[in-house]
Amino acid sequence: MTEAGSGSLSRHLTLALILFRHLESADERTIQPSGGIMSKTVRDTIKDRKQIYCISNQASVAEAARYLKDRAIRAAGVCNLSGKIIGVISQSDISDKVVAENYRPAEVTVASVATPDIVKISLDTLCEDALQTMHQRGIYHLAVEDDEGTFMGMISLRDCITLKVEEEHERAEMLADYAFPRY
């Protein structure tokens, strides 16, 4: 083996040792039964968002539908006049509770069709736990609050799945670099 090849192998072995030690000392909650690691939090997922989507409970369903469409989102928080989240409105609520029942969206308020049972999680919740919560509850969106109970936005199943795919891709690249070093 050449010295250059030996040096590269040494770097990969060192990296593997560092990763192994990191895994040994990692918080047990971040090591999943499947063997994968999903240590990113909800905070990591929503930190770059520039806007928190919330619509007034007094808005019409037609306004809510336009609000969701214009922002290319599938759900938003529903807030009362003081800005407190009191529900969630989704495209499913609009289609199932208004359109399918042949009501006029301009004449129905968001408050009358929004889902009032909000499932809330904190910014520090692991995305893996958020996925588990959505799966257990049969829902696709969770409301996110900070430590003071302030509404910080929504996280969706798609957000979590996208993050998981990115992490698995990074993991696969790392393992490929280790198994097949570039000399």
Coordinates of N, CA and C in Angstrom, one line a residue:
M1 N 0.9 -1.2 0.0 CA 0.0 0.0 0.0 C 0.9 1.2 0.0
T2 N 0.5 2.2 -0.8 CA 1.3 3.5 -0.8 C 1.1 4.3 0.4
E3 N 2.0 5.2 0.6 CA 1.8 6.1 1.8 C 0.6 6.9 1.7
A4 N 0.3 7.4 0.5 CA -0.9 8.2 0.3 C -2.2 7.3 0.6
G5 N -2.2 6.1 0.1 CA -3.3 5.2 0.4 C -3.4 4.9 1.9
S6 N -2.3 4.7 2.5 CA -2.2 4.4 4.0 C -2.8 5.6 4.8
G7 N -2.4 6.8 4.3 CA -2.9 8.0 5.0 C -4.4 8.2 4.9
S8 N -4.9 7.9 3.7 CA -6.4 8.0 3.5 C -7.1 6.9 4.3
L9 N -6.6 5.7 4.4 CA -7.2 4.7 5.2 C -7.2 5.1 6.6
S10 N -6.0 5.6 7.1 CA -5.9 6.1 8.5 C -7.0 7.1 8.8
R11 N -7.2 8.1 7.9 CA -8.2 9.1 8.1 C -9.6 8.5 8.2
H12 N -9.9 7.5 7.4 CA -11.2 6.9 7.4 C -11.4 6.1 8.7
L13 N -10.3 5.4 9.1 CA -10.4 4.6 10.4 C -10.6 5.6 11.5
T14 N -9.9 6.7 11.5 CA -10.1 7.7 12.6 C -11.5 8.2 12.6
L15 N -12.0 8.5 11.4 CA -13.4 9.0 11.3 C -14.4 7.9 11.9
A16 N -14.2 6.7 11.5 CA -15.0 5.6 12.0 C -15.0 5.5 13.5
L17 N -13.8 5.6 14.1 CA -13.6 5.6 15.5 C -14.3 6.7 16.2
I18 N -14.2 7.9 15.6 CA -14.9 9.1 16.2 C -16.4 8.9 16.1
L19 N -16.9 8.4 15.0 CA -18.4 8.2 14.8 C -18.8 7.1 15.8
F20 N -18.0 6.0 16.0 CA -18.4 5.0 16.9 C -18.5 5.5 18.4
R21 N -17.5 6.3 18.7 CA -17.5 6.9 20.1 C -18.7 7.8 20.3
H22 N -19.0 8.6 19.2 CA -20.1 9.5 19.3 C -21.4 8.7 19.5
L23 N -21.5 7.6 18.8 CA -22.7 6.7 18.9 C -22.8 6.1 20.3
E24 N -21.7 5.7 20.9 CA -21.7 5.2 22.2 C -22.1 6.2 23.2
S25 N -21.8 7.5 23.0 CA -22.2 8.5 24.0 C -23.4 9.2 23.7
A26 N -24.1 8.9 22.5 CA -25.3 9.6 22.1 C -26.4 9.3 23.1
D27 N -27.3 10.3 23.2 CA -28.5 10.1 23.9 C -29.3 8.9 23.4
E28 N -29.8 8.0 24.2 CA -30.5 6.9 23.8 C -31.7 7.2 22.9
R29 N -32.3 8.4 23.2 CA -33.5 8.7 22.5 C -33.3 9.0 21.0
T30 N -32.0 9.3 20.6 CA -31.7 9.6 19.2 C -31.4 8.4 18.5
I31 N -31.1 7.3 19.1 CA -30.8 6.0 18.4 C -32.1 5.2 18.3
Q32 N -32.6 5.1 17.1 CA -33.9 4.4 16.9 C -33.7 2.9 16.7
P33 N -34.8 2.2 17.0 CA -34.7 0.7 16.9 C -34.3 0.2 15.5
S34 N -34.6 1.0 14.5 CA -34.3 0.6 13.2 C -32.8 0.7 12.9
G35 N -32.1 1.3 13.9 CA -30.6 1.4 13.7 C -30.3 2.8 13.2
G36 N -31.2 3.5 12.7 CA -30.9 4.9 12.1 C -30.9 5.9 13.2
I37 N -30.4 7.0 12.9 CA -30.3 8.1 13.8 C -31.1 9.3 13.3
M38 N -32.0 9.8 14.0 CA -32.7 11.0 13.6 C -32.7 12.0 14.8
S39 N -31.6 12.7 14.9 CA -31.4 13.5 16.0 C -31.8 15.0 15.8
K40 N -32.3 15.3 14.6 CA -32.8 16.6 14.3 C -34.1 16.9 15.1
T41 N -34.2 18.1 15.5 CA -35.4 18.5 16.2 C -36.4 19.3 15.3
V42 N -37.6 19.5 15.8 CA -38.5 20.3 15.1 C -37.9 21.7 14.9
R43 N -37.2 22.2 15.8 CA -36.6 23.5 15.7 C -35.7 23.5 14.5
D44 N -34.9 22.5 14.3 CA -34.0 22.4 13.1 C -34.8 22.4 11.8
T45 N -36.0 21.9 11.8 CA -36.8 21.8 10.6 C -37.5 23.1 10.3
I46 N -37.9 23.9 11.3 CA -38.6 25.1 11.0 C -37.8 26.4 11.1
K47 N -36.5 26.3 11.5 CA -35.7 27.5 11.8 C -35.6 28.5 10.7
D48 N -35.6 28.0 9.5 CA -35.4 28.9 8.3 C -36.7 29.5 7.8
R49 N -37.8 29.1 8.4 CA -39.1 29.7 7.9 C -39.2 31.1 8.2
K50 N -39.7 31.9 7.2 CA -39.8 33.3 7.4 C -41.2 33.8 7.9
Q51 N -42.1 32.9 7.9 CA -43.5 33.3 8.3 C -44.2 32.2 9.0
I52 N -45.0 32.6 10.0 CA -45.8 31.6 10.7 C -47.2 31.7 10.1
Y53 N -47.8 30.6 9.7 CA -49.1 30.7 9.0 C -50.2 30.4 10.0
C54 N -51.0 31.5 10.2 CA -52.2 31.4 11.1 C -53.3 32.3 10.5
I55 N -54.5 31.8 10.5 CA -55.6 32.6 9.9 C -56.6 32.8 11.0
S56 N -57.3 33.9 10.9 CA -58.3 34.3 11.9 C -59.5 33.3 11.9
N57 N -60.0 33.0 13.1 CA -61.1 32.1 13.2 C -62.4 32.7 12.6
Q58 N -62.4 34.0 12.4 CA -63.6 34.7 11.9 C -63.5 34.8 10.4
A59 N -62.4 34.4 9.7 CA -62.3 34.4 8.3 C -63.3 33.4 7.7
S60 N -63.6 33.6 6.4 CA -64.5 32.6 5.8 C -63.6 31.5 5.3
V61 N -64.3 30.4 5.0 CA -63.6 29.2 4.5 C -63.0 29.5 3.1
A62 N -63.7 30.3 2.3 CA -63.2 30.7 1.0 C -61.9 31.5 1.2
E63 N -61.8 32.4 2.2 CA -60.6 33.1 2.5 C -59.5 32.1 2.9
A64 N -59.8 31.2 3.7 CA -58.9 30.2 4.2 C -58.3 29.3 3.0
A65 N -59.2 29.0 2.1 CA -58.8 28.2 1.0 C -57.8 29.0 0.1
R66 N -58.1 30.2 -0.1 CA -57.1 31.1 -0.8 C -55.8 31.3 -0.1
Y67 N -55.9 31.4 1.2 CA -54.7 31.6 2.1 C -53.8 30.4 1.9
L68 N -54.4 29.2 2.0 CA -53.6 28.0 1.9 C -53.0 27.8 0.5
K69 N -53.8 28.1 -0.5 CA -53.4 28.0 -1.9 C -52.3 29.0 -2.2
D70 N -52.4 30.2 -1.8 CA -51.5 31.3 -2.2 C -50.1 31.0 -1.5
R71 N -50.1 30.3 -0.4 CA -48.8 30.0 0.3 C -48.3 28.6 0.0
A72 N -49.1 27.8 -0.8 CA -48.7 26.4 -1.1 C -48.5 25.6 0.1
I73 N -49.4 25.7 1.0 CA -49.4 24.9 2.3 C -50.7 24.1 2.4
R74 N -50.8 23.1 3.2 CA -52.0 22.3 3.3 C -52.7 22.5 4.6
A75 N -52.1 23.2 5.5 CA -52.8 23.5 6.8 C -52.2 24.7 7.4
A76 N -53.0 25.3 8.3 CA -52.5 26.5 9.0 C -53.2 26.5 10.4
G77 N -52.5 27.2 11.3 CA -53.1 27.4 12.6 C -54.3 28.4 12.5
V78 N -55.3 28.2 13.4 CA -56.4 29.1 13.5 C -56.3 29.9 14.8
C79 N -56.3 31.2 14.7 CA -56.0 32.0 15.9 C -57.2 32.9 16.2
N80 N -57.4 33.2 17.5 CA -58.5 34.1 17.9 C -58.0 35.5 17.8
L81 N -58.8 36.5 18.2 CA -58.5 37.9 18.0 C -57.2 38.3 18.9
S82 N -56.9 37.5 19.9 CA -55.7 37.8 20.7 C -54.5 37.1 20.2
G83 N -54.6 36.4 19.1 CA -53.5 35.7 18.5 C -53.2 34.4 19.0
K84 N -54.0 33.8 19.9 CA -53.8 32.5 20.5 C -54.3 31.4 19.5
I85 N -53.6 30.4 19.3 CA -54.0 29.3 18.4 C -55.1 28.5 19.1
I86 N -56.2 28.4 18.4 CA -57.4 27.7 18.9 C -57.8 26.5 18.1
G87 N -57.1 26.3 17.0 CA -57.5 25.2 16.1 C -56.5 25.1 14.9
V88 N -56.9 24.2 14.0 CA -56.1 24.0 12.8 C -57.1 23.8 11.7
I89 N -56.8 24.5 10.5 CA -57.6 24.3 9.3 C -56.8 23.7 8.3
S90 N -57.3 22.7 7.6 CA -56.5 22.0 6.6 C -57.4 21.9 5.3
Q91 N -56.7 21.6 4.2 CA -57.5 21.4 3.0 C -58.5 20.3 3.1
S92 N -58.2 19.3 4.0 CA -59.2 18.2 4.2 C -60.4 18.7 4.9
D93 N -60.2 19.6 5.9 CA -61.4 20.2 6.6 C -62.3 20.9 5.6
I94 N -61.6 21.7 4.7 CA -62.4 22.4 3.7 C -63.2 21.5 2.7
S95 N -62.5 20.5 2.2 CA -63.1 19.6 1.2 C -64.2 18.7 1.9
D96 N -63.9 18.2 3.1 CA -64.8 17.2 3.7 C -66.0 17.9 4.4
K97 N -65.7 19.0 5.1 CA -66.8 19.7 5.9 C -67.6 20.8 5.2
V98 N -67.0 21.3 4.1 CA -67.7 22.4 3.4 C -68.1 22.0 2.0
V99 N -67.1 21.7 1.2 CA -67.4 21.4 -0.3 C -68.2 20.1 -0.4
A100 N -67.8 19.0 0.3 CA -68.6 17.8 0.1 C -70.0 17.9 0.7
E101 N -70.2 18.8 1.6 CA -71.6 19.0 2.1 C -72.4 20.1 1.3
N102 N -71.7 20.6 0.3 CA -72.4 21.6 -0.6 C -72.7 22.9 0.1
Y103 N -71.9 23.3 1.1 CA -72.0 24.6 1.7 C -71.3 25.6 0.9
R104 N -71.6 26.8 1.1 CA -71.0 27.9 0.4 C -69.8 28.4 1.2
P105 N -68.6 28.2 0.7 CA -67.3 28.5 1.4 C -67.3 30.0 1.9
A106 N -67.9 30.9 1.1 CA -67.8 32.3 1.5 C -68.8 32.6 2.7
E107 N -69.7 31.7 3.0 CA -70.7 31.9 4.0 C -70.4 31.1 5.3
V108 N -69.3 30.3 5.3 CA -69.0 29.5 6.4 C -67.7 30.0 7.1
T109 N -67.7 30.1 8.4 CA -66.5 30.6 9.1 C -65.5 29.5 9.3
V110 N -64.2 29.9 9.4 CA -63.2 29.0 9.7 C -63.4 28.3 11.1
A111 N -63.9 29.1 12.0 CA -64.2 28.6 13.4 C -65.1 27.4 13.4
S112 N -66.1 27.4 12.4 CA -67.1 26.3 12.4 C -66.6 25.0 11.8
V113 N -65.5 25.0 11.1 CA -65.0 23.8 10.5 C -63.5 23.4 10.9
A114 N -62.8 24.3 11.6 CA -61.5 24.0 12.0 C -61.5 22.9 13.0
T115 N -60.4 22.1 13.0 CA -60.2 21.1 14.0 C -59.8 21.7 15.3
P116 N -60.6 21.6 16.4 CA -60.3 22.3 17.7 C -59.3 21.5 18.5
D117 N -59.2 20.2 18.3 CA -58.3 19.4 19.1 C -56.9 19.4 18.5
I118 N -56.1 20.4 19.0 CA -54.8 20.6 18.5 C -53.8 19.7 19.2
V119 N -53.0 19.0 18.4 CA -51.9 18.2 18.9 C -50.7 19.1 18.8
K120 N -50.1 19.5 20.0 CA -49.0 20.4 20.1 C -47.7 19.7 20.5
I121 N -46.6 20.2 19.9 CA -45.3 19.7 20.3 C -44.4 20.9 20.5
S122 N -43.3 20.6 21.2 CA -42.3 21.7 21.4 C -41.3 21.8 20.4
L123 N -40.6 22.8 20.3 CA -39.5 23.0 19.4 C -38.4 22.0 19.5
D124 N -38.2 21.5 20.8 CA -37.2 20.5 21.1 C -37.6 19.1 20.8
T125 N -38.8 18.8 20.4 CA -39.2 17.5 20.0 C -38.4 16.9 18.9
L126 N -37.9 15.7 19.0 CA -37.2 15.1 17.9 C -38.2 14.8 16.8
C127 N -37.7 15.0 15.5 CA -38.6 14.8 14.4 C -39.1 13.4 14.3
E128 N -38.2 12.4 14.8 CA -38.6 11.0 14.9 C -39.9 10.9 15.8
D129 N -39.9 11.6 16.9 CA -41.0 11.6 17.8 C -42.2 12.3 17.2
A130 N -42.0 13.3 16.4 CA -43.1 14.0 15.8 C -43.8 13.1 14.8
L131 N -42.9 12.3 14.0 CA -43.4 11.3 13.1 C -44.3 10.3 13.8
Q132 N -43.8 9.8 14.9 CA -44.5 8.8 15.7 C -45.8 9.3 16.2
T133 N -45.9 10.6 16.6 CA -47.1 11.2 17.1 C -48.1 11.3 16.0
M134 N -47.7 11.7 14.8 CA -48.6 11.8 13.6 C -49.1 10.4 13.3
H135 N -48.3 9.5 13.3 CA -48.7 8.1 12.9 C -49.7 7.6 13.9
Q136 N -49.4 7.7 15.2 CA -50.3 7.2 16.2 C -51.7 7.9 16.2
R137 N -51.7 9.2 15.9 CA -52.9 10.0 15.9 C -53.7 10.0 14.5
G138 N -53.0 9.5 13.5 CA -53.6 9.5 12.2 C -53.7 10.9 11.6
I139 N -52.8 11.8 11.8 CA -52.8 13.1 11.4 C -51.5 13.5 10.6
Y140 N -51.6 14.6 9.9 CA -50.5 15.0 9.0 C -49.8 16.3 9.4
H141 N -50.3 16.9 10.4 CA -49.7 18.2 10.9 C -49.8 18.3 12.4
L142 N -48.7 19.0 12.9 CA -48.7 19.2 14.4 C -48.4 20.7 14.6
A143 N -49.0 21.3 15.6 CA -48.8 22.7 16.0 C -47.5 22.7 16.8
V144 N -46.7 23.7 16.6 CA -45.4 23.8 17.3 C -45.5 25.0 18.2
E145 N -45.1 24.8 19.5 CA -45.0 25.9 20.4 C -43.7 26.0 21.1
D146 N -43.3 27.2 21.5 CA -42.0 27.4 22.2 C -42.3 27.1 23.7
D147 N -41.3 27.3 24.5 CA -41.4 27.0 26.0 C -42.5 27.8 26.7
E148 N -42.8 29.0 26.1 CA -43.8 29.9 26.7 C -45.2 29.6 26.2
G149 N -45.3 28.7 25.3 CA -46.6 28.3 24.7 C -47.0 29.2 23.5
T150 N -46.1 29.9 23.0 CA -46.3 30.7 21.8 C -46.3 29.9 20.5
F151 N -47.3 30.0 19.7 CA -47.4 29.3 18.5 C -46.3 29.7 17.5
M152 N -45.6 28.7 17.1 CA -44.4 28.9 16.2 C -44.6 28.4 14.8
G153 N -45.8 27.8 14.5 CA -46.1 27.3 13.2 C -46.5 25.8 13.2
M154 N -46.5 25.2 12.1 CA -46.9 23.8 11.9 C -45.7 23.0 11.3
I155 N -45.7 21.8 11.7 CA -44.8 20.8 11.1 C -45.6 19.7 10.4
S156 N -45.2 19.3 9.3 CA -46.0 18.3 8.5 C -45.3 17.0 8.4
L157 N -46.1 16.0 8.1 CA -45.5 14.7 7.8 C -44.4 14.8 6.7
R158 N -44.7 15.6 5.7 CA -43.8 15.8 4.6 C -42.5 16.4 5.1
D159 N -42.6 17.4 6.0 CA -41.3 18.0 6.6 C -40.5 17.0 7.2
C160 N -41.1 16.1 8.0 CA -40.3 15.1 8.7 C -39.8 14.0 7.8
I161 N -40.5 13.6 6.8 CA -40.1 12.6 5.9 C -38.9 13.1 5.0
T162 N -39.0 14.4 4.6 CA -37.9 15.0 3.9 C -36.7 15.1 4.7
L163 N -36.8 15.4 5.9 CA -35.6 15.5 6.8 C -35.0 14.1 7.0
K164 N -35.9 13.1 7.2 CA -35.4 11.7 7.3 C -34.6 11.2 6.1
V165 N -35.2 11.5 4.9 CA -34.5 11.1 3.7 C -33.2 11.8 3.5
E166 N -33.1 13.1 3.9 CA -31.8 13.8 3.8 C -30.8 13.2 4.8
E167 N -31.2 12.9 6.0 CA -30.3 12.3 7.0 C -29.8 10.9 6.5
E168 N -30.7 10.1 5.9 CA -30.3 8.8 5.4 C -29.4 8.9 4.2
H169 N -29.6 9.9 3.4 CA -28.7 10.1 2.3 C -27.3 10.5 2.8
E170 N -27.2 11.4 3.8 CA -25.9 11.8 4.4 C -25.3 10.6 5.0
R171 N -26.0 9.8 5.7 CA -25.5 8.6 6.3 C -24.9 7.6 5.2
A172 N -25.7 7.4 4.2 CA -25.2 6.5 3.1 C -23.9 7.0 2.5
E173 N -23.8 8.3 2.3 CA -22.6 8.9 1.7 C -21.4 8.7 2.6
M174 N -21.7 8.9 3.9 CA -20.6 8.7 4.9 C -20.1 7.2 4.9
L175 N -21.1 6.3 4.9 CA -20.7 4.9 4.9 C -20.0 4.5 3.6
A176 N -20.5 5.0 2.5 CA -19.8 4.8 1.2 C -18.4 5.3 1.2
D177 N -18.2 6.5 1.7 CA -16.8 7.0 1.8 C -15.9 6.2 2.7
Y178 N -16.5 5.6 3.7 CA -15.7 4.8 4.6 C -15.4 3.4 4.0
A179 N -16.4 2.8 3.3 CA -16.3 1.5 2.7 C -15.4 1.6 1.5
F180 N -15.6 2.6 0.7 CA -14.9 2.7 -0.6 C -14.2 4.1 -0.6
P181 N -13.1 4.2 0.1 CA -12.3 5.4 0.1 C -11.8 5.8 -1.3
R182 N -11.8 7.1 -1.5 CA -11.3 7.7 -2.7 C -9.8 7.9 -2.6
Y183 N -9.0 7.2 -3.3 CA -7.5 7.4 -3.1 C -7.0 8.4 -4.1

